[in-house]
Amino acid sequence: MPVETVKETYTGKVREVVLGSGEGEVKVGGQTTMPFYTFEGDMPNKPKIAMEVYDETEEWSDWAKEPFADVIDDPPSWAKKCQDTYKTDMVTLQLRSTDPNGSNTSADDAAETTKKVLDAIDIPLIVMGSGNIEKDQEVLKKVAEVAHGKNIAIGPAQEDNYKAIAAAAMAYNHKVIAQSPVDINIAKQLNILITQLGVSADNIIMDPTTGALGYGLEYTYTIMERLRLAALQQNDDMTNMPIICDLGLETWKTKEAKVGVDEEPTWGDPKTRAITWEAVTANSLMMAGADILVMRHPEAIKLVRNIIDSLS
Amino acid sequence: MPKVTFLPDNITVEVAQGENLLRAAMAAEVHISATCGGRGVCGKCRVIVEDSEGWREGGLPSRANSKVEHDGNPQRQDPELGLISNSYGNLTEEEIQKGYRLACLCTVEGDVTVRIPVEARRGEREVLERLKEAAAYGVMLTEEDVASLVKGVTVDPAVKKVYLEVAKPDLANNADDLTRLRQAAKAAGYKELEVDFLTLTNLSEVLREQDFKVTATFLKDHHNLHLVRVEPGDTTKSNLGVAFDIGTTTLFVQLLDLNTGEALSSASDYNPQISFGEDVITRIIYSLKGDGLKKLQETATKAFMKLATEALEKAKRKSEEISLVSAAGNTTMAHLFLGVSPKNIRQEPYIPVVTHWPHIRPQEIGISNLASGSQVFMVPGRASYVGGDITAGVLASGMYNSDKLTLYIDVGTNGEIVLGNKEWLMTCACSAGPAFEGGSIKHGMRATIGAIEQVRINWEDHEPMILTIGNKPPAGLCGSGLIDSLAELFLAKVIDPRGKFHKNLETKRVREGKSGWEYVLAEKEMAATDYDITITEVDIDNLMRAKAAVYAGITTLLDNVGVGVDQVEEFFIAGGFGHYLELDKAIIIGMFPQIEGSKVKFLGNGSLMGARLAAISAEMADITHQIANKMTYLELSVDPAFMERYTAALFLPHTEVSRFPMVEKLMLQS
Ligand code: FES
């Protein structure tokens, strides 16, 4: 007897957001079904990889630096390598050095770096500040200004600084990344607040705050899944933005990705371990509904790509 | 009822004769600038009288030919006019001739049409259209209404005084004094007495003082009848009771005549225990340190005596006439009043020492000057966080005996909610904090004279229109003024849905003060204070948390029982608000779900009402035990869904605005 597949039907749709400009435009979101459930609805755009480029890599382990050894001190070349060699869909520029509790480089420096990176690539750019409430407002405003016309995404816009960051994005026609602290209500509230400022809901990307494997991944997973279900099942137009997961930074911060054999001799080869950690985290988040995966290591990316291709 | 028409909006309202014109404007949702609380000082609330019932040839009387003194005592003039100015404030003679009046100084006596001049409008405000299907205010219950809620209350207190003529002894009737007293009591229907030993020590003198005519005081306690006092002569007329509401933030007493059930006088004040901590948790912690418990108890009993004395003075009665105190308070307040350690209320599994208290002698808790043999009855509670105040409220609302599915909400410091009907009752507590009683608010105050109780904020220029209790200079904000402020700041887009100020508005009223961003409701020149009265971002935060807790509590309880808010047939709202908790304002801020005004009844102080019923009727006191036993308690602190509902409610009106269609519509207008 033939088994009939049970199918859900959804009334909602994830907003399709376009990043980048001209030839380099990339679309994310737009699906009418849960991740890879293409038998229930459409998934016009596969999850996209946005490889990280840093303006500072002081605490990195050797195996993290290895693929980028030749470009590590030059963000534009690093970005170009990601585009040309690793064929990333987008680039994420992580402005760690602007952190006032760290190197505290100026907003002007950050804008300068952004400009150079933009000049080096054709694919879309995402710029993430250090997460410092005050400093990010200043930095991202300058970044938005120099990137005018490039349709980049800037963030993270948080509850306490979303006004300045969303205003900067709006003024220079960029997308804004709304970051909520692993809380479905705050995620939605932030979207409402940002749209009330006049930003179109089609210019928002949600960052639910990513926990790496072993460090709260399950919380992020649940929140993402619920956001997606609210969008698809309840047609909620304030939770139906594409989701970005800033997982490279979170994964490579973990002990499992950082410590060497000397410290943990029974944990196996540190490089394989770190890459696996990143790939597993990315894969799980993708299953929860991530539209953009911010990732670090080319080999982890290769693993995730394989999965994307085999599922779609 | 006289009609008042406001031009140029051409909005008409009917108001009670004698209503203040500024209050009429408030009711009509017409904005008139008013910054001194309506006492004729700021001179901003000008209107021009265009037409008035009984309008006479020659226009309005001028100051010259009226009896009104410029600064003198207000005196009514010209009773034929629809509008009477009790004073002209700082208007010039010329302005008065032209028909200018200060709205806050006028009372409406007949139909009248006034125009609001441009300077008083200061920017067009779209008229906020109140939804017709929802009566804006709900129903404020009167004494009689309350009496009718609880059916079949007969005045029959647990402590009764009975006049007895005891047989004189002689050689033939040589039974002892007590036996003869018992015989007289039995003849009056009081059999099988349990005798308090203390009544015997001076019984022989008492009996003989007025020729064996005495008044005996009996206490009915479940099944037993106690003789607790014997006085010479007939003192049956002087049998007083006191109803006492022990609120975390506010204390209320009401003096009662136990023969008639009538309330003779009342008094209230802040609970002085506040200086040991604003909420129950900090007070419990204080009680654990050294002689903390003793101090807290003494503070409570002293405050009780002070308020009782005040009420006695008002009624010209004496403390020795008080034979019953009926008190209701949350569980912690009850423990502290009686000097019983509330220690375990604080920690899981949250266990109070007792919820059903035995009868207590006032002397045992340090109250000494009441009638000898007097009693303290404590209204029983249900759990650590649903106390006797709620049982009392459930009693006063009559819901325990109602066929209708009823939701009872007590918006006090602890925000308790009860759902049910005569078959079942379910309850929970959500810690709302003292914000709605003016606690933890920079310029918060109780709903007394001078408290800002109504607020409107102009959508264009963000100027306020405020009214105070008693039209006195503003001294602070009470609960209803705070709820109004929050709703108005939100609708006027002075704050965002998270309660944060928009900092780029063109108004001096929004500014960065010493304690952060704030909105100036009344400048010090207009206020009774020597500082500006403001509402700060921190205040707003506290209010947001309070309203979110109440809403999350209501929805959690409803969801647990599995009923929708539409299925609830009757809502009782209790709490120490002034006269003006505007239901739709409470809905705008998302404190209550969108409910129909016609289903809502404001009970006022439900705890005090219940305590009073239990004082005047032994049967009602018994029923409080049944109610407490019947309530099923839902512990929210272990319900993860509550926390999530709370975060969702920390937004104006709510993260899911679609739950508040009325607010959604208003937001589109604004
Ligand atoms: S003079 Fe009327 S409100 Fe101030």
Coordinates of N, CA, C and O and ligand atoms in Angstrom, one line a residue, chain B residues 22 33-46 90 102-105 466-467 526, ligand 1:
Chain B
L22 N -13.3 72.0 32.8 CA -12.1 71.3 32.3 C -12.2 69.8 32.3 O -11.8 69.1 31.5
S33 N -5.0 73.3 26.9 CA -3.7 73.3 27.7 C -4.1 73.6 29.2 O -5.0 74.4 29.4
A34 N -3.5 72.9 30.1 CA -3.8 73.0 31.5 C -2.6 72.5 32.2 O -2.4 71.3 32.2
T35 N -1.9 73.3 32.9 CA -0.7 72.8 33.5 C -0.6 73.0 35.0 O 0.3 72.6 35.6
C36 N -1.6 73.7 35.6 CA -1.6 73.9 37.0 C -2.5 72.9 37.7 O -2.7 73.1 38.9
G37 N -3.0 71.9 37.0 CA -3.9 70.9 37.7 C -5.3 71.4 37.8 O -6.1 70.8 38.5
G38 N -5.6 72.6 37.3 CA -6.9 73.1 37.4 C -7.2 73.9 38.6 O -8.3 73.9 39.2
R39 N -6.3 74.8 38.9 CA -6.6 75.6 40.1 C -6.6 77.1 39.7 O -6.4 78.0 40.6
G40 N -6.6 77.4 38.4 CA -6.7 78.8 38.0 C -5.5 79.6 38.1 O -5.5 80.9 38.2
V41 N -4.3 79.0 38.1 CA -3.1 79.8 38.2 C -2.3 79.9 36.9 O -1.8 81.0 36.6
C42 N -2.3 78.9 36.1 CA -1.5 79.0 34.9 C -2.1 79.8 33.8 O -1.5 80.3 33.0
G43 N -3.4 79.9 33.9 CA -4.1 80.8 33.0 C -4.1 80.3 31.5 O -4.4 81.0 30.6
K44 N -3.8 79.0 31.4 CA -3.7 78.4 30.1 C -5.1 77.8 29.5 O -5.2 77.6 28.3
C45 N -6.0 77.6 30.4 CA -7.1 76.8 30.0 C -8.3 77.7 29.5 O -9.4 77.5 29.9
R46 N -7.9 78.8 28.8 CA -8.9 79.7 28.4 C -9.9 79.2 27.3 O -9.5 78.5 26.4
N90 N -6.7 85.2 36.3 CA -5.9 86.4 35.9 C -6.4 87.0 34.5 O -5.6 87.7 33.9
L102 N -11.7 80.9 32.3 CA -10.8 79.8 32.6 C -11.6 78.6 32.8 O -12.4 78.5 33.8
A103 N -11.4 77.6 32.0 CA -12.2 76.4 32.1 C -12.2 75.7 33.4 O -13.2 75.3 33.9
C104 N -11.0 75.7 34.0 CA -10.9 75.0 35.3 C -11.7 75.7 36.4 O -11.9 75.1 37.5
L105 N -12.0 77.0 36.2 CA -12.7 77.7 37.3 C -14.2 77.8 37.0 O -15.0 78.5 37.7
I466 N -3.6 68.5 32.5 CA -3.6 67.6 33.7 C -4.7 68.1 34.7 O -5.1 69.2 34.8
L467 N -5.2 67.1 35.4 CA -6.2 67.4 36.4 C -5.8 66.7 37.7 O -5.4 65.5 37.6
M526 N 3.9 75.9 38.9 CA 2.5 75.5 38.8 C 2.2 74.5 39.9 O 1.0 74.1 40.1
Ligands
FES1 S1 -5.6 78.0 35.0 FE1 -7.0 76.5 34.5 S2 -5.7 74.8 34.4 FE2 -4.4 76.3 35.0

